[in-house]
Amino acid sequence: HEFRELTSHKRRSRHPTAMLRAELRKRHAEFEKDPSDGFQARRVATVRDRLRKAESERKRSRDQLARIEQRSERQTKSFFRHYKSKHSNTDIPTLSKTPDWEQHPDVKEGEATDTNEVLAEATSYHSHLSQPKPSDPEQAKVCLDALRKRTISKRQRESLEGKITLDEVIAAIRSMKDDKAA
């Protein structure tokens, strides 16, 4: 909480509106010395206009940030509903039929157009994916040997085995983009 207050104070003091307010005070003080000086009056008016525009932009940015934060607080479904096209159809209209997923997965025979046919074809495909597949022991050995060759040094291993420090956690959080989950 204190950190947030400190950083927001630093941001406010360096923000263009803070600098423009300081410039406006300075120009106004110069104008008060000689109110008949038209040049100083124009300078005050110019700075005042720039300050109004900067404050308007800052308010617009704050409102935009508030909307983003409000959206990120919603549940995922309602959050993404905002971005979904209003008239989009998420149904799959057709799927090519594959009679034999085991032996000839590239051979297609007709199309499934009915909702039940599409569902049956998708179910058939996903059950094929989830079934155990035979593996080649020689290729498995080649793959495992390649993995065993890629070892890390003792120094790297010791570095990775240590406890995670608070500084490391803070650095990781700060390196993430806004509105991203860890």
PDB file of C-alpha atoms in Angstrom:
ATOM      1  CA  HIS A   1       0.000   0.000   0.000  1.00  0.00           C
ATOM      2  CA  GLU A   2       2.786   2.438   0.915  1.00  0.00           C
ATOM      3  CA  PHE A   3       4.723   1.485  -2.219  1.00  0.00           C
ATOM      4  CA  ARG A   4       1.675   2.227  -4.375  1.00  0.00           C
ATOM      5  CA  GLU A   5       1.256   5.644  -2.734  1.00  0.00           C
ATOM      6  CA  LEU A   6       4.931   6.490  -3.242  1.00  0.00           C
ATOM      7  CA  THR A   7       4.956   5.472  -6.887  1.00  0.00           C
ATOM      8  CA  SER A   8       1.684   7.258  -7.629  1.00  0.00           C
ATOM      9  CA  HIS A   9       3.091  10.425  -5.981  1.00  0.00           C
ATOM     10  CA  LYS A  10       6.206  10.193  -8.175  1.00  0.00           C
ATOM     11  CA  ARG A  11       4.058   9.731 -11.261  1.00  0.00           C
ATOM     12  CA  ARG A  12       1.866  12.702 -10.358  1.00  0.00           C
ATOM     13  CA  SER A  13       4.846  14.982  -9.809  1.00  0.00           C
ATOM     14  CA  ARG A  14       6.328  14.095 -13.214  1.00  0.00           C
ATOM     15  CA  HIS A  15       3.011  13.997 -15.049  1.00  0.00           C
ATOM     16  CA  PRO A  16       2.559  16.622 -17.806  1.00  0.00           C
ATOM     17  CA  THR A  17      -0.415  18.138 -15.984  1.00  0.00           C
ATOM     18  CA  ALA A  18       1.743  18.771 -12.892  1.00  0.00           C
ATOM     19  CA  MET A  19       4.381  20.439 -15.042  1.00  0.00           C
ATOM     20  CA  LEU A  20       1.745  22.508 -16.857  1.00  0.00           C
ATOM     21  CA  ARG A  21       0.217  23.624 -13.540  1.00  0.00           C
ATOM     22  CA  ALA A  22       3.659  24.769 -12.382  1.00  0.00           C
ATOM     23  CA  GLU A  23       4.191  26.591 -15.681  1.00  0.00           C
ATOM     24  CA  LEU A  24       0.735  28.194 -15.385  1.00  0.00           C
ATOM     25  CA  ARG A  25       1.531  29.457 -11.864  1.00  0.00           C
ATOM     26  CA  LYS A  26       4.799  30.910 -13.153  1.00  0.00           C
ATOM     27  CA  ARG A  27       3.151  32.584 -16.178  1.00  0.00           C
ATOM     28  CA  HIS A  28       0.307  33.902 -14.032  1.00  0.00           C
ATOM     29  CA  ALA A  29       2.798  35.419 -11.554  1.00  0.00           C
ATOM     30  CA  GLU A  30       4.598  37.137 -14.472  1.00  0.00           C
ATOM     31  CA  PHE A  31       1.248  38.398 -15.802  1.00  0.00           C
ATOM     32  CA  GLU A  32       0.257  39.809 -12.393  1.00  0.00           C
ATOM     33  CA  LYS A  33       3.434  41.936 -12.383  1.00  0.00           C
ATOM     34  CA  ASP A  34       2.200  43.771 -15.489  1.00  0.00           C
ATOM     35  CA  PRO A  35      -1.477  42.989 -16.335  1.00  0.00           C
ATOM     36  CA  SER A  36      -1.352  45.320 -19.335  1.00  0.00           C
ATOM     37  CA  ASP A  37       1.235  43.102 -21.069  1.00  0.00           C
ATOM     38  CA  GLY A  38      -0.782  41.364 -23.822  1.00  0.00           C
ATOM     39  CA  PHE A  39       2.055  38.942 -24.562  1.00  0.00           C
ATOM     40  CA  GLN A  40       1.961  37.560 -20.996  1.00  0.00           C
ATOM     41  CA  ALA A  41      -1.843  37.294 -21.160  1.00  0.00           C
ATOM     42  CA  ARG A  42      -1.582  35.203 -24.352  1.00  0.00           C
ATOM     43  CA  ARG A  43       1.071  32.984 -22.732  1.00  0.00           C
ATOM     44  CA  VAL A  44      -1.216  32.377 -19.733  1.00  0.00           C
ATOM     45  CA  ALA A  45      -4.140  31.549 -22.056  1.00  0.00           C
ATOM     46  CA  THR A  46      -1.968  29.177 -24.127  1.00  0.00           C
ATOM     47  CA  VAL A  47      -0.706  27.306 -21.070  1.00  0.00           C
ATOM     48  CA  ARG A  48      -4.252  27.166 -19.647  1.00  0.00           C
ATOM     49  CA  ASP A  49      -5.494  25.594 -22.918  1.00  0.00           C
ATOM     50  CA  ARG A  50      -2.662  23.068 -22.936  1.00  0.00           C
ATOM     51  CA  LEU A  51      -3.461  22.196 -19.306  1.00  0.00           C
ATOM     52  CA  ARG A  52      -7.163  21.666 -20.110  1.00  0.00           C
ATOM     53  CA  LYS A  53      -6.265  19.360 -23.001  1.00  0.00           C
ATOM     54  CA  ALA A  54      -3.765  17.406 -20.881  1.00  0.00           C
ATOM     55  CA  GLU A  55      -6.279  17.019 -18.041  1.00  0.00           C
ATOM     56  CA  SER A  56      -8.939  15.900 -20.505  1.00  0.00           C
ATOM     57  CA  GLU A  57      -6.528  13.318 -21.959  1.00  0.00           C
ATOM     58  CA  ARG A  58      -5.558  12.168 -18.460  1.00  0.00           C
ATOM     59  CA  LYS A  59      -9.217  11.753 -17.495  1.00  0.00           C
ATOM     60  CA  ARG A  60      -9.875   9.815 -20.704  1.00  0.00           C
ATOM     61  CA  SER A  61      -6.898   7.546 -19.909  1.00  0.00           C
ATOM     62  CA  ARG A  62      -8.126   6.995 -16.331  1.00  0.00           C
ATOM     63  CA  ASP A  63     -11.620   6.154 -17.592  1.00  0.00           C
ATOM     64  CA  GLN A  64     -10.163   3.721 -20.117  1.00  0.00           C
ATOM     65  CA  LEU A  65      -8.043   2.074 -17.420  1.00  0.00           C
ATOM     66  CA  ALA A  66     -11.075   1.823 -15.134  1.00  0.00           C
ATOM     67  CA  ARG A  67     -13.049   0.083 -17.893  1.00  0.00           C
ATOM     68  CA  ILE A  68     -10.199  -2.369 -18.485  1.00  0.00           C
ATOM     69  CA  GLU A  69      -9.892  -3.110 -14.765  1.00  0.00           C
ATOM     70  CA  GLN A  70     -13.644  -3.560 -14.505  1.00  0.00           C
ATOM     71  CA  ARG A  71     -13.589  -6.056 -17.379  1.00  0.00           C
ATOM     72  CA  SER A  72     -10.671  -7.977 -15.897  1.00  0.00           C
ATOM     73  CA  GLU A  73     -12.595  -8.377 -12.635  1.00  0.00           C
ATOM     74  CA  ARG A  74     -15.479 -10.140 -14.357  1.00  0.00           C
ATOM     75  CA  GLN A  75     -15.621 -13.863 -14.759  1.00  0.00           C
ATOM     76  CA  THR A  76     -13.994 -15.192 -17.895  1.00  0.00           C
ATOM     77  CA  LYS A  77     -17.211 -15.979 -19.764  1.00  0.00           C
ATOM     78  CA  SER A  78     -18.750 -12.570 -19.238  1.00  0.00           C
ATOM     79  CA  PHE A  79     -15.397 -10.894 -19.920  1.00  0.00           C
ATOM     80  CA  PHE A  80     -14.951 -12.538 -23.330  1.00  0.00           C
ATOM     81  CA  ARG A  81     -18.608 -12.060 -24.231  1.00  0.00           C
ATOM     82  CA  HIS A  82     -17.709  -8.389 -24.713  1.00  0.00           C
ATOM     83  CA  TYR A  83     -15.299  -9.327 -27.536  1.00  0.00           C
ATOM     84  CA  LYS A  84     -17.429 -11.969 -29.229  1.00  0.00           C
ATOM     85  CA  SER A  85     -19.101 -11.031 -32.468  1.00  0.00           C
ATOM     86  CA  LYS A  86     -22.804 -10.613 -31.792  1.00  0.00           C
ATOM     87  CA  HIS A  87     -24.015 -12.650 -34.759  1.00  0.00           C
ATOM     88  CA  SER A  88     -21.320 -15.294 -35.024  1.00  0.00           C
ATOM     89  CA  ASN A  89     -22.245 -18.935 -35.358  1.00  0.00           C
ATOM     90  CA  THR A  90     -19.981 -21.247 -33.372  1.00  0.00           C
ATOM     91  CA  ASP A  91     -21.457 -24.478 -34.787  1.00  0.00           C
ATOM     92  CA  ILE A  92     -19.380 -26.632 -37.136  1.00  0.00           C
ATOM     93  CA  PRO A  93     -21.524 -26.904 -40.287  1.00  0.00           C
ATOM     94  CA  THR A  94     -19.728 -29.863 -41.943  1.00  0.00           C
ATOM     95  CA  LEU A  95     -16.949 -32.363 -41.331  1.00  0.00           C
ATOM     96  CA  SER A  96     -15.342 -34.797 -43.743  1.00  0.00           C
ATOM     97  CA  LYS A  97     -16.082 -38.410 -42.811  1.00  0.00           C
ATOM     98  CA  THR A  98     -13.137 -40.732 -42.193  1.00  0.00           C
ATOM     99  CA  PRO A  99     -14.234 -44.380 -42.186  1.00  0.00           C
ATOM    100  CA  ASP A 100     -10.973 -45.830 -40.766  1.00  0.00           C
ATOM    101  CA  TRP A 101      -8.900 -43.642 -38.462  1.00  0.00           C
ATOM    102  CA  GLU A 102      -6.470 -46.478 -37.639  1.00  0.00           C
ATOM    103  CA  GLN A 103      -5.313 -47.626 -41.066  1.00  0.00           C
ATOM    104  CA  HIS A 104      -6.268 -44.832 -43.476  1.00  0.00           C
ATOM    105  CA  PRO A 105      -6.769 -41.499 -41.672  1.00  0.00           C
ATOM    106  CA  ASP A 106      -6.276 -39.518 -44.905  1.00  0.00           C
ATOM    107  CA  VAL A 107      -9.076 -41.307 -46.820  1.00  0.00           C
ATOM    108  CA  LYS A 108     -12.338 -39.320 -46.705  1.00  0.00           C
ATOM    109  CA  GLU A 109     -15.798 -40.500 -47.763  1.00  0.00           C
ATOM    110  CA  GLY A 110     -18.450 -37.811 -47.940  1.00  0.00           C
ATOM    111  CA  GLU A 111     -19.357 -35.124 -45.452  1.00  0.00           C
ATOM    112  CA  ALA A 112     -21.255 -35.066 -42.200  1.00  0.00           C
ATOM    113  CA  THR A 113     -23.747 -32.200 -42.407  1.00  0.00           C
ATOM    114  CA  ASP A 114     -26.366 -33.127 -39.825  1.00  0.00           C
ATOM    115  CA  THR A 115     -25.596 -32.034 -36.243  1.00  0.00           C
ATOM    116  CA  ASN A 116     -25.655 -35.652 -35.023  1.00  0.00           C
ATOM    117  CA  GLU A 117     -23.366 -36.803 -37.843  1.00  0.00           C
ATOM    118  CA  VAL A 118     -20.896 -33.980 -37.107  1.00  0.00           C
ATOM    119  CA  LEU A 119     -20.948 -34.921 -33.428  1.00  0.00           C
ATOM    120  CA  ALA A 120     -20.396 -38.604 -34.238  1.00  0.00           C
ATOM    121  CA  GLU A 121     -17.446 -37.803 -36.532  1.00  0.00           C
ATOM    122  CA  ALA A 122     -15.847 -35.475 -33.962  1.00  0.00           C
ATOM    123  CA  THR A 123     -16.321 -38.130 -31.265  1.00  0.00           C
ATOM    124  CA  SER A 124     -14.718 -40.756 -33.509  1.00  0.00           C
ATOM    125  CA  TYR A 125     -11.725 -38.493 -34.153  1.00  0.00           C
ATOM    126  CA  HIS A 126     -11.185 -37.640 -30.489  1.00  0.00           C
ATOM    127  CA  SER A 127     -11.476 -41.265 -29.378  1.00  0.00           C
ATOM    128  CA  HIS A 128      -8.841 -42.126 -32.023  1.00  0.00           C
ATOM    129  CA  LEU A 129      -6.582 -39.416 -30.605  1.00  0.00           C
ATOM    130  CA  SER A 130      -6.932 -40.646 -27.039  1.00  0.00           C
ATOM    131  CA  GLN A 131      -6.173 -44.303 -27.805  1.00  0.00           C
ATOM    132  CA  PRO A 132      -2.654 -45.603 -27.106  1.00  0.00           C
ATOM    133  CA  LYS A 133      -0.482 -45.643 -30.218  1.00  0.00           C
ATOM    134  CA  PRO A 134       2.336 -48.075 -30.936  1.00  0.00           C
ATOM    135  CA  SER A 135       5.831 -46.654 -30.622  1.00  0.00           C
ATOM    136  CA  ASP A 136       9.089 -47.597 -32.264  1.00  0.00           C
ATOM    137  CA  PRO A 137      11.601 -48.619 -29.554  1.00  0.00           C
ATOM    138  CA  GLU A 138      14.555 -47.574 -31.748  1.00  0.00           C
ATOM    139  CA  GLN A 139      13.158 -44.086 -32.265  1.00  0.00           C
ATOM    140  CA  ALA A 140      12.345 -43.830 -28.549  1.00  0.00           C
ATOM    141  CA  LYS A 141      15.992 -44.694 -27.746  1.00  0.00           C
ATOM    142  CA  VAL A 142      17.254 -42.027 -30.176  1.00  0.00           C
ATOM    143  CA  CYS A 143      14.986 -39.452 -28.568  1.00  0.00           C
ATOM    144  CA  LEU A 144      15.965 -40.386 -25.002  1.00  0.00           C
ATOM    145  CA  ASP A 145      19.680 -40.359 -25.894  1.00  0.00           C
ATOM    146  CA  ALA A 146      19.337 -36.839 -27.311  1.00  0.00           C
ATOM    147  CA  LEU A 147      17.640 -35.710 -24.094  1.00  0.00           C
ATOM    148  CA  ARG A 148      20.386 -37.252 -21.957  1.00  0.00           C
ATOM    149  CA  LYS A 149      23.071 -35.363 -23.912  1.00  0.00           C
ATOM    150  CA  ARG A 150      21.472 -32.017 -23.013  1.00  0.00           C
ATOM    151  CA  THR A 151      22.426 -31.739 -19.371  1.00  0.00           C
ATOM    152  CA  ILE A 152      22.914 -28.603 -17.344  1.00  0.00           C
ATOM    153  CA  SER A 153      26.106 -27.708 -15.533  1.00  0.00           C
ATOM    154  CA  LYS A 154      26.570 -28.259 -11.805  1.00  0.00           C
ATOM    155  CA  ARG A 155      26.502 -24.482 -11.259  1.00  0.00           C
ATOM    156  CA  GLN A 156      23.190 -24.144 -13.144  1.00  0.00           C
ATOM    157  CA  ARG A 157      21.716 -27.061 -11.203  1.00  0.00           C
ATOM    158  CA  GLU A 158      22.707 -25.513  -7.853  1.00  0.00           C
ATOM    159  CA  SER A 159      21.276 -22.173  -8.927  1.00  0.00           C
ATOM    160  CA  LEU A 160      17.959 -23.803  -9.810  1.00  0.00           C
ATOM    161  CA  GLU A 161      17.772 -25.884  -6.634  1.00  0.00           C
ATOM    162  CA  GLY A 162      17.847 -22.921  -4.234  1.00  0.00           C
ATOM    163  CA  LYS A 163      14.856 -21.339  -2.497  1.00  0.00           C
ATOM    164  CA  ILE A 164      12.860 -18.733  -4.381  1.00  0.00           C
ATOM    165  CA  THR A 165      13.508 -15.326  -2.845  1.00  0.00           C
ATOM    166  CA  LEU A 166      11.060 -12.462  -2.432  1.00  0.00           C
ATOM    167  CA  ASP A 167      13.182 -10.353  -4.824  1.00  0.00           C
ATOM    168  CA  GLU A 168      12.887 -13.033  -7.511  1.00  0.00           C
ATOM    169  CA  VAL A 169       9.101 -13.145  -7.102  1.00  0.00           C
ATOM    170  CA  ILE A 170       8.815  -9.349  -7.296  1.00  0.00           C
ATOM    171  CA  ALA A 171      11.073  -9.249 -10.377  1.00  0.00           C
ATOM    172  CA  ALA A 172       8.965 -11.938 -12.067  1.00  0.00           C
ATOM    173  CA  ILE A 173       5.717 -10.105 -11.314  1.00  0.00           C
ATOM    174  CA  ARG A 174       7.089  -6.819 -12.583  1.00  0.00           C
ATOM    175  CA  SER A 175       8.323  -8.432 -15.796  1.00  0.00           C
ATOM    176  CA  MET A 176       4.816  -9.670 -16.680  1.00  0.00           C
ATOM    177  CA  LYS A 177       2.552  -7.650 -18.932  1.00  0.00           C
ATOM    178  CA  ASP A 178      -0.544  -6.040 -17.427  1.00  0.00           C
ATOM    179  CA  ASP A 179      -3.656  -8.183 -17.020  1.00  0.00           C
ATOM    180  CA  LYS A 180      -1.749 -11.462 -17.354  1.00  0.00           C
ATOM    181  CA  ALA A 181      -2.091 -14.351 -14.942  1.00  0.00           C
ATOM    182  CA  ALA A 182       1.013 -16.111 -13.672  1.00  0.00           C
TER     183      ALA A 182
END
